[in-house]
Short mmCIF file of C-alpha atoms in Angstrom, two decimals:
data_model
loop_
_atom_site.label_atom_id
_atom_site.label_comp_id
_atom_site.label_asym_id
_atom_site.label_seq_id
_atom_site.Cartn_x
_atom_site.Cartn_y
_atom_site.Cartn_z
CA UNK A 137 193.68 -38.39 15.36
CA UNK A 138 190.48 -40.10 15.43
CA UNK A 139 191.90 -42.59 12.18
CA UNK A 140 194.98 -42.81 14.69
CA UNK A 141 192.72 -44.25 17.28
CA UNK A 142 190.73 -46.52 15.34
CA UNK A 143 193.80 -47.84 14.04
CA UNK A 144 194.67 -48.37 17.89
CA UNK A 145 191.28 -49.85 18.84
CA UNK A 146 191.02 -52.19 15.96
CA UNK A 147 194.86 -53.92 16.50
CA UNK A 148 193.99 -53.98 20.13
CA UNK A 149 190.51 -55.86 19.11
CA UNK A 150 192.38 -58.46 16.68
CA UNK A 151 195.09 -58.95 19.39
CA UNK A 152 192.60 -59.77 21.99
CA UNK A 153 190.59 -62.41 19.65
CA UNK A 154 194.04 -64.01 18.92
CA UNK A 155 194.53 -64.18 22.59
CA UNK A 156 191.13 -65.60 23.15
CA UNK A 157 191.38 -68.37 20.50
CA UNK A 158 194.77 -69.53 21.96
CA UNK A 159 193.50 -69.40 25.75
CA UNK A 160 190.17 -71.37 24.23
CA UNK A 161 192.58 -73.84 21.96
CA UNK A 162 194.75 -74.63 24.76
CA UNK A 163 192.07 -75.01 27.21
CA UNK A 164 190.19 -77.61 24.70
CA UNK A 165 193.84 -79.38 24.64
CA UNK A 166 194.03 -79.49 28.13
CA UNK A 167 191.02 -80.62 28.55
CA UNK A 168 190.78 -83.56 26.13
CA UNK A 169 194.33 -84.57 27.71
CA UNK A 170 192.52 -84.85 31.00
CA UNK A 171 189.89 -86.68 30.03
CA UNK A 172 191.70 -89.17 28.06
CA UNK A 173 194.14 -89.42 31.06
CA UNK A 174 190.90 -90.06 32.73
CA UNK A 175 189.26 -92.74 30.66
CA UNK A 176 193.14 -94.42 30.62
CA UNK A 177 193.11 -94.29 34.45
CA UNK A 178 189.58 -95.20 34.79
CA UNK A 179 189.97 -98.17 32.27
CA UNK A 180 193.58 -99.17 33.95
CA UNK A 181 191.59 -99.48 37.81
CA UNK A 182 188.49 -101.61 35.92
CA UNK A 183 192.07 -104.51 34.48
CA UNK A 184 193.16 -104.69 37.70
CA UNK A 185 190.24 -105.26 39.33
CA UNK A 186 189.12 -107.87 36.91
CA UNK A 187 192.34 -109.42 37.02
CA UNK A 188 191.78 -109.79 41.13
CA UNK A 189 188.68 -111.98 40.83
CA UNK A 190 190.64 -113.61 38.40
CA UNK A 191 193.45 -114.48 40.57
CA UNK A 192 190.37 -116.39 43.05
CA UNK A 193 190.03 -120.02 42.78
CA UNK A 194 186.63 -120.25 44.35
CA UNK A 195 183.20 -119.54 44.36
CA UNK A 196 183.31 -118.01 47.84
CA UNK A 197 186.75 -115.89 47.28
CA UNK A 198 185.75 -114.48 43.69
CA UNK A 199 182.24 -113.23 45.42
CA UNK A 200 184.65 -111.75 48.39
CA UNK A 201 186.68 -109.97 45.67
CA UNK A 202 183.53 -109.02 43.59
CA UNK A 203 182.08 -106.87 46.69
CA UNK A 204 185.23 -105.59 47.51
CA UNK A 205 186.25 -104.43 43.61
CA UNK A 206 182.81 -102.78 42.74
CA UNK A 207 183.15 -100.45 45.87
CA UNK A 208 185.42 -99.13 43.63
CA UNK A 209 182.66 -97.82 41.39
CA UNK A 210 179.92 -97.20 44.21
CA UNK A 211 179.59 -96.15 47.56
CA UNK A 212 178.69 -99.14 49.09
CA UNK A 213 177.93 -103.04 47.89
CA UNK A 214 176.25 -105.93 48.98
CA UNK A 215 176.06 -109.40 48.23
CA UNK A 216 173.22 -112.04 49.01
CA UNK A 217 173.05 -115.59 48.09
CA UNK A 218 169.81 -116.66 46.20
CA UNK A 219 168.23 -119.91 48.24
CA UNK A 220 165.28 -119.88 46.45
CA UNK A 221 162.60 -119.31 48.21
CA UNK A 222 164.82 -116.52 50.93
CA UNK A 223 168.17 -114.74 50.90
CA UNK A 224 170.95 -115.13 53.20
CA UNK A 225 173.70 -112.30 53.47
CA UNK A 226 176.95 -112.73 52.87
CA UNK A 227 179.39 -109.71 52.73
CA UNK A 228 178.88 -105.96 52.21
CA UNK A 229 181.62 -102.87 51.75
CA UNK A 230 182.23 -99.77 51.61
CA UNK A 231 180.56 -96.57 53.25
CA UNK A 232 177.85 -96.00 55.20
CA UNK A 233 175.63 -97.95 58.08
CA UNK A 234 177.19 -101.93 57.98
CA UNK A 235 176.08 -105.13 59.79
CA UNK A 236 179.32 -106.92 61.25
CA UNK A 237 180.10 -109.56 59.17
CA UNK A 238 179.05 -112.52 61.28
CA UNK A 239 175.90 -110.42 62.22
CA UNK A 240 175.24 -110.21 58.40
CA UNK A 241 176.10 -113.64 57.16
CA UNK A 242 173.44 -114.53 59.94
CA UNK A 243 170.77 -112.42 58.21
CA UNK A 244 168.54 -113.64 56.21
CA UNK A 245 164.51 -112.68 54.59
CA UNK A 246 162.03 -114.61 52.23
CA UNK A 247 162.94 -113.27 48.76
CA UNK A 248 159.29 -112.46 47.97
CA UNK A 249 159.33 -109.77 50.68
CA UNK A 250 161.93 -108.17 48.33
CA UNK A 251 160.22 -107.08 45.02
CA UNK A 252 163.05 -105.58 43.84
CA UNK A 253 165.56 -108.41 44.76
CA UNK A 254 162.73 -110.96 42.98
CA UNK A 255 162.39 -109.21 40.01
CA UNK A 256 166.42 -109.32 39.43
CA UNK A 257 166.34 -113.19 39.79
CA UNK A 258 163.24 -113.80 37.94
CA UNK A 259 164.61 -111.48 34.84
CA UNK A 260 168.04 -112.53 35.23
CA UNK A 261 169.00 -108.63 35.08
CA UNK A 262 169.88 -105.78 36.71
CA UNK A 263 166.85 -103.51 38.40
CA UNK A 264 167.31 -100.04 39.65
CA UNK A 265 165.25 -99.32 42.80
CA UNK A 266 164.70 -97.40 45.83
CA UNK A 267 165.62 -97.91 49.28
CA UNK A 268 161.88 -98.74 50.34
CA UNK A 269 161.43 -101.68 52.16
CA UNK A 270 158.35 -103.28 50.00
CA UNK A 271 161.58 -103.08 47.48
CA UNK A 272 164.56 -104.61 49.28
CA UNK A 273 163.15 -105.68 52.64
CA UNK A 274 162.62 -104.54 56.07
CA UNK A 275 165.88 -106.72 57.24
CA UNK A 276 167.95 -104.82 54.66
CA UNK A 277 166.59 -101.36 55.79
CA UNK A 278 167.41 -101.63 59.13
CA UNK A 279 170.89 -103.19 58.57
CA UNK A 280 172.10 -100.58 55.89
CA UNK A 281 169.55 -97.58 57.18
CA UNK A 282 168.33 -97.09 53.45
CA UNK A 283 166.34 -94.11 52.94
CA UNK A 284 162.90 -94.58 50.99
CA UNK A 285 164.84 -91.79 48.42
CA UNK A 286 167.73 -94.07 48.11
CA UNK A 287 168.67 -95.30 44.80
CA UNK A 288 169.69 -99.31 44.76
CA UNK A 289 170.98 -101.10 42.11
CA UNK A 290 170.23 -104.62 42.02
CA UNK A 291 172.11 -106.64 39.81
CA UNK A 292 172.24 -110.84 39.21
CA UNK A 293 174.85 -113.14 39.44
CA UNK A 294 173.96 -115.84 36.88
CA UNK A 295 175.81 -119.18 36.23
CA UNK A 296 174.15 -120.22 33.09
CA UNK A 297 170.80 -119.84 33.81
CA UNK A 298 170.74 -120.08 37.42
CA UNK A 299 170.88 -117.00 39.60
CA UNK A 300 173.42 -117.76 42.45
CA UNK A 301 173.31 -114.53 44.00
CA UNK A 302 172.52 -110.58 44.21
CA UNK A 303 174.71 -107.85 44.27
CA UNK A 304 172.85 -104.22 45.74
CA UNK A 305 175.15 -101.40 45.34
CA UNK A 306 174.07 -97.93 46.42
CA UNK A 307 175.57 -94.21 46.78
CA UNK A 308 175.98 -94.71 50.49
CA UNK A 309 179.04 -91.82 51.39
CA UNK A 310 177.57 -89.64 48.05
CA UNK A 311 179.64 -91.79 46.41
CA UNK A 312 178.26 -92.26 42.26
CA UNK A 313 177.23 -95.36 40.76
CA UNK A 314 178.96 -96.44 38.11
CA UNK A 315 176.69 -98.83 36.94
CA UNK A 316 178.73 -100.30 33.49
CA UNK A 317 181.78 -100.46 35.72
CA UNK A 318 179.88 -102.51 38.05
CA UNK A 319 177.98 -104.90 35.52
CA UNK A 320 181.50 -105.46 33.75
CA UNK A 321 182.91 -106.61 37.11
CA UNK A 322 179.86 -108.85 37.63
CA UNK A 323 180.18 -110.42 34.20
CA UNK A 324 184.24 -111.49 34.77
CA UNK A 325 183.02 -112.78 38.22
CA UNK A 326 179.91 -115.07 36.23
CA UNK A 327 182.74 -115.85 33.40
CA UNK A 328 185.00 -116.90 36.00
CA UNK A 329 183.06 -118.76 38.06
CA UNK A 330 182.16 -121.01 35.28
CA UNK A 331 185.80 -120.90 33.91
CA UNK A 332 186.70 -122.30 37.66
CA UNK A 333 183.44 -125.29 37.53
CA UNK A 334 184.46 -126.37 34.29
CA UNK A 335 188.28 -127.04 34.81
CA UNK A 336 187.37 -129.07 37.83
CA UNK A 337 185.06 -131.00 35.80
CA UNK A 338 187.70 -131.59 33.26
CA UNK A 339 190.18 -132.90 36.10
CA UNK A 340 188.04 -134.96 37.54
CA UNK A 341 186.98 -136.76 34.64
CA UNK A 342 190.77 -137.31 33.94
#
């Protein structure tokens, strides 16, 4: 009797390890289908919104479509022009605590009150940074209500050499970063901009 039960015990045993490695073997399938559905989706929403700020045929609309593609991969973004020695605003998406727009494009702070913001131009790349206003500016604080815990990301917009702008995206809405999205969106919108300067060069000198 007792051989009778081992017997019983031990087929039980194998029949439960077979069912184990098909529930794990089918849940590893699954899984790796979902992720590469995923990345496919993921990399599918990053063409099309490179191909937007492609379809622009100026400065001003391509930095329009820039702010309004990387809210895609952020919860909220903001673009400044560089003037030198200050920065003016000029649009900002997503969630969280906004300026109207005229309000905004009206705002404007001396770029060394912003070490954060300084350091991006004077590198020519992107600096992560908190929401303190030593960091971004007292103007900024109070228009977007950044915390001093806040994470910012402060990115460049270079033509060449020259630094025509800043883009600030944050996790306003606990939305994630997505900080490569975001850098590969600002990179088409630099490519582009100079794709745009130098055809008009070429047809005027024709």
């Amino acid at each position: 009797v007792q051989q009778d039960i081992d017997k019983l015990c031990d087929g039980f045993v194998d029949g439960l390890q077979a069912d184990l490695q098909q529930f794990v073997t089918s849940s590893r399938e699954r899984s790796t289908r979902a992720a590469a559905e995923a990345r496919t989706s993921g990399l599918e929403s990053l063409a099309e919104a490179i191909r937007r700020i492609r379809a622009e045929d100026s400065v001003t609309a391509i930095a329009t479509t820039l702010v309004d593609t990387a809210v895609l991969y952020c919860g909220r973004a903001i673009l400044l022009i560089n003037k030198g020695d200050k920065m003016l605003g000029f649009r900002s998406s997503g969630n969280g605590l906004q300026p109207e727009a005229d309000a905004f494009q009206r705002l404007t702070f001396g770029t060394a009150s912003a070490a954060a913001v300084a350091h991006a131009i004077d590198s020519r790349d992107m600096v992560t940074t908190t929401g303190v206003s030593s960091n971004v500016s007292s103007e900024l604080v109070e228009a977007f209500n950044y915390a001093e815990a806040d994470r910012v990301y402060v990115y460049p917009l270079r033509l060449r050499d020259k630094v025509l702008a800043v883009v600030l995206v944050d996790e306003a809405g606990a939305t994630p970063v997505e900080p490569a999205a975001v850098e590969v969106l600002i990179s088409a919108a630099e490519a582009w901009i100079e794709a745009i300067g130098s055809r008009r060069k070429t047809a005027a000198a024709a």
